[in-house]
XYZ file of N, CA and C in Angstrom:
591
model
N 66.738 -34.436 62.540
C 66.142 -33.228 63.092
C 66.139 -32.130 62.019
N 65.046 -31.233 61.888
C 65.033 -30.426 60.857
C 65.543 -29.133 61.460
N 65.472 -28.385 60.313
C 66.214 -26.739 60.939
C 65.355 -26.484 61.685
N 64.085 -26.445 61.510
C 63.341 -25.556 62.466
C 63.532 -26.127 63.576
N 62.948 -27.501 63.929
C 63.507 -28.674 65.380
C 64.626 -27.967 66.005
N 65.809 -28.108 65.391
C 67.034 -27.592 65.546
C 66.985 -26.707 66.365
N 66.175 -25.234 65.614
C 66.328 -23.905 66.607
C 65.356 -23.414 67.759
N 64.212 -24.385 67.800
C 63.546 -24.861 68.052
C 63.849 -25.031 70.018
N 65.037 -26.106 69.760
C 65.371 -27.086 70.967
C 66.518 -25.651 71.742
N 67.145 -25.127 70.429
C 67.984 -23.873 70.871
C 67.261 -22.855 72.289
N 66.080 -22.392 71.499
C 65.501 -21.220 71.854
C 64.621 -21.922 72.636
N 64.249 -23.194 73.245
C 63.206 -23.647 74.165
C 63.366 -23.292 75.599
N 64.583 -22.993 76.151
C 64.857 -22.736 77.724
C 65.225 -21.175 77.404
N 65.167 -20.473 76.858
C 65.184 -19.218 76.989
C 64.432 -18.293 78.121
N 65.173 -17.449 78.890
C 64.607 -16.537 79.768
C 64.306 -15.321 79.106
N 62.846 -14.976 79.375
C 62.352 -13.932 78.659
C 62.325 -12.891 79.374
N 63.353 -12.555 80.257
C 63.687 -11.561 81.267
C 64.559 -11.188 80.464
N 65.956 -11.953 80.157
C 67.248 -11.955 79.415
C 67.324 -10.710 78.363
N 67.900 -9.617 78.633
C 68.267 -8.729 77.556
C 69.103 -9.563 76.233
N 68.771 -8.990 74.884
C 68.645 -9.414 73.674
C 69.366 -8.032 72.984
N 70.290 -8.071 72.653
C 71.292 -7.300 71.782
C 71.073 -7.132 70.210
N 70.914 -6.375 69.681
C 71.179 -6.124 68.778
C 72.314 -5.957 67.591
N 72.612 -6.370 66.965
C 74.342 -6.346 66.513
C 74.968 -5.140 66.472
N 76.001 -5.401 66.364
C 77.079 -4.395 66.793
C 77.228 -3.190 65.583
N 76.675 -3.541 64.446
C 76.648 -2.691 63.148
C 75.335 -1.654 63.250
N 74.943 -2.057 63.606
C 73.220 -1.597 64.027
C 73.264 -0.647 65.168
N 73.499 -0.873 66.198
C 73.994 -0.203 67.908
C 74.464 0.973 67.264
N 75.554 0.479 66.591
C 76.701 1.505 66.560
C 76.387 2.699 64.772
N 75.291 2.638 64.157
C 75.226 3.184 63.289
C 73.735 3.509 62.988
N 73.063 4.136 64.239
C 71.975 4.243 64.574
C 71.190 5.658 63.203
N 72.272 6.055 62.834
C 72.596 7.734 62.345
C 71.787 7.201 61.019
N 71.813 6.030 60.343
C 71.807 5.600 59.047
C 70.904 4.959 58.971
N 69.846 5.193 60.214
C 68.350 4.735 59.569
C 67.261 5.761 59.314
N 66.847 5.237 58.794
C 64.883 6.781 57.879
C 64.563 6.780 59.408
N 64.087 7.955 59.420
C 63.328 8.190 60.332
C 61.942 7.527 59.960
N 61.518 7.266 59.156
C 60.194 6.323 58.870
C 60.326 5.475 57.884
N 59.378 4.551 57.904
C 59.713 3.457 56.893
C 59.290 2.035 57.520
N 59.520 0.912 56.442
C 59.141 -0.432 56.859
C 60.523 -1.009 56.846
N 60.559 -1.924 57.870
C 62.522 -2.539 58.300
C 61.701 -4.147 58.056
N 63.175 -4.600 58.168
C 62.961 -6.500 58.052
C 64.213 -6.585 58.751
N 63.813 -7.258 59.930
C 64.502 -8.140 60.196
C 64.906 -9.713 59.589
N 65.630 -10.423 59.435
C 65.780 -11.684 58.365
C 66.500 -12.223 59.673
N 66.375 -13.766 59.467
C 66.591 -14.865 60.225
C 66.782 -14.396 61.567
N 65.590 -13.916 61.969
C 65.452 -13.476 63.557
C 65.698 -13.406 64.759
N 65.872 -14.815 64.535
C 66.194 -15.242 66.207
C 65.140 -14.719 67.351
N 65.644 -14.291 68.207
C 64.891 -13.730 69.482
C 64.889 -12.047 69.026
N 65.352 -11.273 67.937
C 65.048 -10.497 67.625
C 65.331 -9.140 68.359
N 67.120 -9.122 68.246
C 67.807 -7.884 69.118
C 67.414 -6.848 68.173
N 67.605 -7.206 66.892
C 67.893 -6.119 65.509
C 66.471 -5.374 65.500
N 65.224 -6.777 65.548
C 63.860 -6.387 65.425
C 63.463 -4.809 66.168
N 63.820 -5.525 67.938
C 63.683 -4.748 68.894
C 64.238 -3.309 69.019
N 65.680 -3.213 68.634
C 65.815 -1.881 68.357
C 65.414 -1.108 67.298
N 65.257 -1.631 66.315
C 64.257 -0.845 65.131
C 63.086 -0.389 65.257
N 62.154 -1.239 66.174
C 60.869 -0.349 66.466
C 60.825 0.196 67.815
N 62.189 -0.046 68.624
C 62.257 1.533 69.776
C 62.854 2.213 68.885
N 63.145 2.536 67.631
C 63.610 3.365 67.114
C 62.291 4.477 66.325
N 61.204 3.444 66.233
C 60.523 4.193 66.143
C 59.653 3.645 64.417
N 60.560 2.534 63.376
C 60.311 1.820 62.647
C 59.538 0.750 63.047
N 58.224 0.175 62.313
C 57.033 -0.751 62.304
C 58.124 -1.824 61.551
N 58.145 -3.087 62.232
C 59.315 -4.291 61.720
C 58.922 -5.864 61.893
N 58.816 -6.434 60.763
C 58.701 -7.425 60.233
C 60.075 -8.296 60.921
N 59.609 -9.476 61.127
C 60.406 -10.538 61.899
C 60.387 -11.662 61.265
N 61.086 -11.976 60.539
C 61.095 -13.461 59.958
C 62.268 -14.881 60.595
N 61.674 -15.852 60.529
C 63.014 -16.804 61.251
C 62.213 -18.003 60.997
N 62.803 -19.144 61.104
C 62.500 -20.529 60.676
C 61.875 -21.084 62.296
N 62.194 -20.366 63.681
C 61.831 -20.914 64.853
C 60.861 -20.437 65.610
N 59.363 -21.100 65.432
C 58.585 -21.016 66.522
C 58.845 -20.751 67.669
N 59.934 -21.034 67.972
C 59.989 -21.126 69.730
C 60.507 -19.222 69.772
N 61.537 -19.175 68.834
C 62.215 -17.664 68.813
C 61.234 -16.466 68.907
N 60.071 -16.881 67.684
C 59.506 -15.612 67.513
C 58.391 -15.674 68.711
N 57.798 -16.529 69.128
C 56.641 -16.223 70.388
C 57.582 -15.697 71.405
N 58.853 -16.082 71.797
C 59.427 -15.183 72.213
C 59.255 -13.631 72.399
N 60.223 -13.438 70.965
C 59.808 -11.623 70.192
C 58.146 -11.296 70.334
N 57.448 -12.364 70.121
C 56.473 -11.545 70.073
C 55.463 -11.152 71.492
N 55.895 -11.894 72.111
C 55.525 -11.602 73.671
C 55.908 -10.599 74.375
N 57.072 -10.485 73.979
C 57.875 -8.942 74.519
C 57.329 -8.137 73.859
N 57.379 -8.412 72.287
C 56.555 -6.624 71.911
C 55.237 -6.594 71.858
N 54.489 -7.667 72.674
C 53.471 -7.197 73.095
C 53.361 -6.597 74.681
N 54.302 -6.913 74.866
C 54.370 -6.352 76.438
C 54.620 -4.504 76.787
N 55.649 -4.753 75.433
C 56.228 -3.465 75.305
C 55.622 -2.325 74.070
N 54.265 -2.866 73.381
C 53.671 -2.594 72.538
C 54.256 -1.817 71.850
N 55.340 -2.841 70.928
C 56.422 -2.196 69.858
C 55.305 -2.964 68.729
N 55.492 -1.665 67.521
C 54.869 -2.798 65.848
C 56.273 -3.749 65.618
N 55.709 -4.491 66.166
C 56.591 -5.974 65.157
C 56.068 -7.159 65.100
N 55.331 -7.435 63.729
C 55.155 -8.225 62.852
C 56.034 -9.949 63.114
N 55.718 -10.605 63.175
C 56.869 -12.012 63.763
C 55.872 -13.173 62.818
N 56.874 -13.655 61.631
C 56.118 -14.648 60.556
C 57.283 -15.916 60.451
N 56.342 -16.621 60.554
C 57.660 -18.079 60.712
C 57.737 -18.510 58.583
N 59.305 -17.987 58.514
C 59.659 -18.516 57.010
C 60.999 -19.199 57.426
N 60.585 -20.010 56.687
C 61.912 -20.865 55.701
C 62.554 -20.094 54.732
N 63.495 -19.621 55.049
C 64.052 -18.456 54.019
C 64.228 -18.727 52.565
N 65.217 -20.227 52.454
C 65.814 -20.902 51.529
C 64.566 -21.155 50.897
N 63.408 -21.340 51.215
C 61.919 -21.825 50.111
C 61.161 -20.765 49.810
N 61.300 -19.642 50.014
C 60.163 -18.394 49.913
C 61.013 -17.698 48.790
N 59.734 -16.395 48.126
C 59.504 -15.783 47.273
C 59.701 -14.192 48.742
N 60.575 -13.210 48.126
C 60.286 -11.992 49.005
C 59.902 -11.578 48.451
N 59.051 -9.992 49.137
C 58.313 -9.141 47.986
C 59.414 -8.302 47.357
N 58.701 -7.361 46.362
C 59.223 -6.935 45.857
C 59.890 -5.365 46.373
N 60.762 -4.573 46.265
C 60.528 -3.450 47.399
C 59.803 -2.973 48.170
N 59.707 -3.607 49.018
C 59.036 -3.669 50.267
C 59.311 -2.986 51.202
N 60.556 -3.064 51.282
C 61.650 -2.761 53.200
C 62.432 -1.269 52.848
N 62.260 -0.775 54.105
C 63.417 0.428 53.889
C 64.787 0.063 54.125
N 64.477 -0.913 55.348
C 65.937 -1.411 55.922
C 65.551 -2.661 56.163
N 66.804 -3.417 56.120
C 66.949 -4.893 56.426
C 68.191 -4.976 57.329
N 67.953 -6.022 57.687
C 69.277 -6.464 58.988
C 69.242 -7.776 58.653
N 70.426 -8.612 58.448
C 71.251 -10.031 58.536
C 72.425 -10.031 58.937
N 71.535 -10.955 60.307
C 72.848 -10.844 61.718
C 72.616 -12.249 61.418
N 74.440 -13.016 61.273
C 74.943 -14.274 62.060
C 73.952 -15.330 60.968
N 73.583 -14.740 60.017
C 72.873 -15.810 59.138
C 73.746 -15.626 57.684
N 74.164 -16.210 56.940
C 74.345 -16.411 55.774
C 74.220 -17.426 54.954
N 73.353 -16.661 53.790
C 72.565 -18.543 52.769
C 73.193 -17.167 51.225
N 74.115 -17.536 50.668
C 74.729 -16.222 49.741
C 73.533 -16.716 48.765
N 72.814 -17.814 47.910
C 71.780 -17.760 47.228
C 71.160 -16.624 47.210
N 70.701 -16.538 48.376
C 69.409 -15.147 48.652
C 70.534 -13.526 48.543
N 71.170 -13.560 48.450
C 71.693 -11.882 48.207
C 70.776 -11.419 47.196
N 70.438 -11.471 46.308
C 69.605 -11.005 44.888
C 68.366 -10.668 45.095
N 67.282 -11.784 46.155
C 66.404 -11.903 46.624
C 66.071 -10.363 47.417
N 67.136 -10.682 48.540
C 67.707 -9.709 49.523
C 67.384 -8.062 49.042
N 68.252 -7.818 47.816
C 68.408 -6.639 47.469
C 67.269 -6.215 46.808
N 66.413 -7.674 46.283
C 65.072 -6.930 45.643
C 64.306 -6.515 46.203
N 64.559 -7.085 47.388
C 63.470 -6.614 48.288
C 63.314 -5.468 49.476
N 64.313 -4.419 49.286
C 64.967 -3.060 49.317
C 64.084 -2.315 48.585
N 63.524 -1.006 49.281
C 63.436 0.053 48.057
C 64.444 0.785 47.949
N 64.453 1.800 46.621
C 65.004 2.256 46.503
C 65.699 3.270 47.416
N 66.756 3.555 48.093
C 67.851 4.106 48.651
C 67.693 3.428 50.229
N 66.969 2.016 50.074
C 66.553 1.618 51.366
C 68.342 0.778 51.631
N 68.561 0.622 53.155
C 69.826 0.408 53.835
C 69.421 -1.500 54.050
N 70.840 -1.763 53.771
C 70.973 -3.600 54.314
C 72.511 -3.486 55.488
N 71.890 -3.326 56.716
C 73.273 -3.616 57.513
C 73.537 -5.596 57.484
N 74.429 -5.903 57.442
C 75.011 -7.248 57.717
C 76.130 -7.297 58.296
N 76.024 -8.400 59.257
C 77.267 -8.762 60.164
C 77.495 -10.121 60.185
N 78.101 -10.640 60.277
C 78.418 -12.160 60.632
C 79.683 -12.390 60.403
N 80.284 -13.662 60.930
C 81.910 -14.059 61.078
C 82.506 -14.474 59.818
N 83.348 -13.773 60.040
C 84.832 -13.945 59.008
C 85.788 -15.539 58.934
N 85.535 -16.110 58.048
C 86.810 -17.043 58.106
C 87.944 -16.560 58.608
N 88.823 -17.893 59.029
C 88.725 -18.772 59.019
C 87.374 -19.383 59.928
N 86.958 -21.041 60.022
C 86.327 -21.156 61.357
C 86.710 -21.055 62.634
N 85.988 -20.516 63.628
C 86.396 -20.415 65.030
C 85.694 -20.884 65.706
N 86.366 -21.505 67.086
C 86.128 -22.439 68.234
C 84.669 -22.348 68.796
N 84.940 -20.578 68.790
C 83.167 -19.953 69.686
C 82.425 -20.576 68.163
N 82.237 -20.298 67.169
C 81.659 -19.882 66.174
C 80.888 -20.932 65.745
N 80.283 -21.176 64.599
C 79.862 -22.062 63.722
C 80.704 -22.881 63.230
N 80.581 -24.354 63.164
C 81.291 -25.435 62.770
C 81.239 -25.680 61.227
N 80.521 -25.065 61.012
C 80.153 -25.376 59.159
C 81.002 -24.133 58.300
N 81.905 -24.250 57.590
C 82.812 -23.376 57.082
C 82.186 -22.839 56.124
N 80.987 -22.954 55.940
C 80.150 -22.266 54.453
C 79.472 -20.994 54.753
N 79.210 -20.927 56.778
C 78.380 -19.881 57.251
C 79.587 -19.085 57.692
N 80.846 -18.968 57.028
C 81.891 -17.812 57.462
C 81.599 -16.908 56.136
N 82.041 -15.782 56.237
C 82.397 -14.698 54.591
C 84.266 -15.228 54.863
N 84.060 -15.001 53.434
C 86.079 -14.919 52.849
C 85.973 -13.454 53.013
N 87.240 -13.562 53.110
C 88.029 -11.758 53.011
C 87.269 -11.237 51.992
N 87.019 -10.439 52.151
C 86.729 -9.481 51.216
C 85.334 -9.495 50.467
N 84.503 -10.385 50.991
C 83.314 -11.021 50.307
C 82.260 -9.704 50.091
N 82.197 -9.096 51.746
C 81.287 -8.707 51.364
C 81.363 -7.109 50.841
N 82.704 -6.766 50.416
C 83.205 -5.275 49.479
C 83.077 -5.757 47.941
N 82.823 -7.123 47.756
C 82.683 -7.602 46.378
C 81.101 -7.619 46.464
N 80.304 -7.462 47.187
C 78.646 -8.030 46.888
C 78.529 -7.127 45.939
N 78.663 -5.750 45.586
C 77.760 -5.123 44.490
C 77.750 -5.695 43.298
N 79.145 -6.392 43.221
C 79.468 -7.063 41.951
C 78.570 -8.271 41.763
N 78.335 -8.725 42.281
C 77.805 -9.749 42.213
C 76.075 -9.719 41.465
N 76.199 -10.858 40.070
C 74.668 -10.469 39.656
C 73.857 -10.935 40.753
N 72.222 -9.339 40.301
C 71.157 -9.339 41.051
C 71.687 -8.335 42.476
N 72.881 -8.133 42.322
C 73.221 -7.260 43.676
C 73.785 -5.855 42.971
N 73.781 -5.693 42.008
C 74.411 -4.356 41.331
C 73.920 -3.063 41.814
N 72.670 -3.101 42.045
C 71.861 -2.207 42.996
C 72.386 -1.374 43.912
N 72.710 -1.984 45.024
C 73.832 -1.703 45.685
C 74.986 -1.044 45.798
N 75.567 -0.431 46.577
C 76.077 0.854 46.960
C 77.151 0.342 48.261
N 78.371 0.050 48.822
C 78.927 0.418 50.144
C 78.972 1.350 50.722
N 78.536 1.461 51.712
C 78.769 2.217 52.239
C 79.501 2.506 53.178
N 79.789 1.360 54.012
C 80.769 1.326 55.431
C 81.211 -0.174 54.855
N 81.988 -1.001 55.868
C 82.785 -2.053 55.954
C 83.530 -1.692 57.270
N 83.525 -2.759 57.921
C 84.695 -3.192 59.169
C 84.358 -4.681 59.011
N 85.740 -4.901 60.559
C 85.781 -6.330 60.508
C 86.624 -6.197 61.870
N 86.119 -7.105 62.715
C 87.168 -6.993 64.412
C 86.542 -7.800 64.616
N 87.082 -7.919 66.304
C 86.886 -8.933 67.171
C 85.853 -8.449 68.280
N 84.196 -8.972 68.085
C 83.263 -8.557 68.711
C 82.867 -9.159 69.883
N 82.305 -9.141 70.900
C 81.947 -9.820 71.864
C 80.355 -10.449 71.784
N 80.780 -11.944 72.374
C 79.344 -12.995 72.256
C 78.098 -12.297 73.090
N 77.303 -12.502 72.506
C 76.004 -11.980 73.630
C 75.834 -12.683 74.977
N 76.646 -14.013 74.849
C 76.124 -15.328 75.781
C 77.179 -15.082 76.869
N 78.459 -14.879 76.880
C 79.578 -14.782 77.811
C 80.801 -14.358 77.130
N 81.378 -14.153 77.634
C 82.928 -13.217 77.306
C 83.816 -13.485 75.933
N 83.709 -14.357 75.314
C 84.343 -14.858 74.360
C 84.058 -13.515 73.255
N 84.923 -13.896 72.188
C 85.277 -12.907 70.956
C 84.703 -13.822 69.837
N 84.150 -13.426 68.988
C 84.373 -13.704 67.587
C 84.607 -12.991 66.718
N 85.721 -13.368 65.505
C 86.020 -12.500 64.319
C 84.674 -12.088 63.660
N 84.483 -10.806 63.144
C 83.437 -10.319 62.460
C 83.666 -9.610 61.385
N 83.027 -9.736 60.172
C 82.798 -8.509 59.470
C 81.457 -7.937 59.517
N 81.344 -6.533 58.960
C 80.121 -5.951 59.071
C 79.992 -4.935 57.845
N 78.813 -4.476 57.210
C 78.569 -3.676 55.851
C 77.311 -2.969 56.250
N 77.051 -1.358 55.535
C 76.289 -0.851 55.258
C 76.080 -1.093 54.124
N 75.279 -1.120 53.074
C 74.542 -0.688 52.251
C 73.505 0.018 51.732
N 73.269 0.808 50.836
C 72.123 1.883 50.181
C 71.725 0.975 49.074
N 70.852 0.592 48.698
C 69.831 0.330 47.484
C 70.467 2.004 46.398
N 70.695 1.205 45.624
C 70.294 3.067 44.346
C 69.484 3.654 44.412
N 68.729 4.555 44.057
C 67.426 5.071 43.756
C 67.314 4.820 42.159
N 66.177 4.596 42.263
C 65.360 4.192 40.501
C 67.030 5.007 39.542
């Protein structure tokens, strides 16, 4: 079964009644987006992050590997005639543009290859919120120990070549609640600023 199949079979019984959350870095740090500008959402899903960015009032690009996810997203914001853009990529095989985005969001996805990609494709003093789970692996969580961050991973990204760009701005890390039912997962979460030229 391929990834897309995969998320595919995920997102096929989905209720499109079902409220869709946005991550918890995002919700909670509403203060730290442009009042105008172009956003990206990255590995989409059903598109909580998407959705609050253009009730926020931002025109937002939707990318994700699952057909089934984005007709989803995109049915709702046609219902709700939000601008959002919904393009089926393979993340790991594409070229991004070049500063493009004011803001980006990567919720619950991590491929660390693309950080470089990521940041190029920021303009200048444009924001990257990211969230996703902290090692160790956990029970609720992902079974593959490669889609956790180590301690401290992501207060080291500026360092990292192709990410020098980059700026912290915030950092946490707790125990967040699942969108699906009551359970916790460990999280970390980051602001970032792009530099200016």
């Amino acid at each position: 079964m391929t990834p897309a199949e995969k998320w595919d079979q995920r997102y096929a019984n989905t209720d499109p009644t079902a409220p869709v959350a946005a991550s918890w870095v995002l919700q909670n740090h509403l203060d730290q987006l442009p009042f105008r500008g172009q956003a990206l959402d990255l590995a989409c899903g059903l598109g909580g992050n998407a959705r609050l960015l253009a009730q926020c009032g931002l025109p937002v690009d939707a990318w994700d590997i699952s057909e089934e996810a984005l007709k989803h997203l995109n049915n709702w914001a046609a219902v709700h005639r939000l601008p959002i853009q919904v393009s089926i990529a393979d993340l790991e095989q594409m070229l991004f543009p070049f500063q493009r985005f004011d803001v980006i969001t990567v919720t619950h996805y991590l491929h660390r290859a693309l950080w470089p990609q990521i940041v190029q494709a920021l303009k200048p003093g444009g924001k990257l919120f990211v969230q996703t789970f902290l090692a160790p692996v956990q029970p609720n969580g992902p079974g593959n120990p490669d889609f956790y961050l180590q301690p401290g991973e992501l207060q080291r990204l500026p360092q990292q070549a192709g990410c020098e760009p980059l700026t912290l701005n915030l950092y946490g890390q707790g125990w967040l609640p699942d969108n699906k039912d009551d359970d916790k997962t460990y999280q970390a979460w980051s602001i970032y600023q792009r530099k200016p030229r």
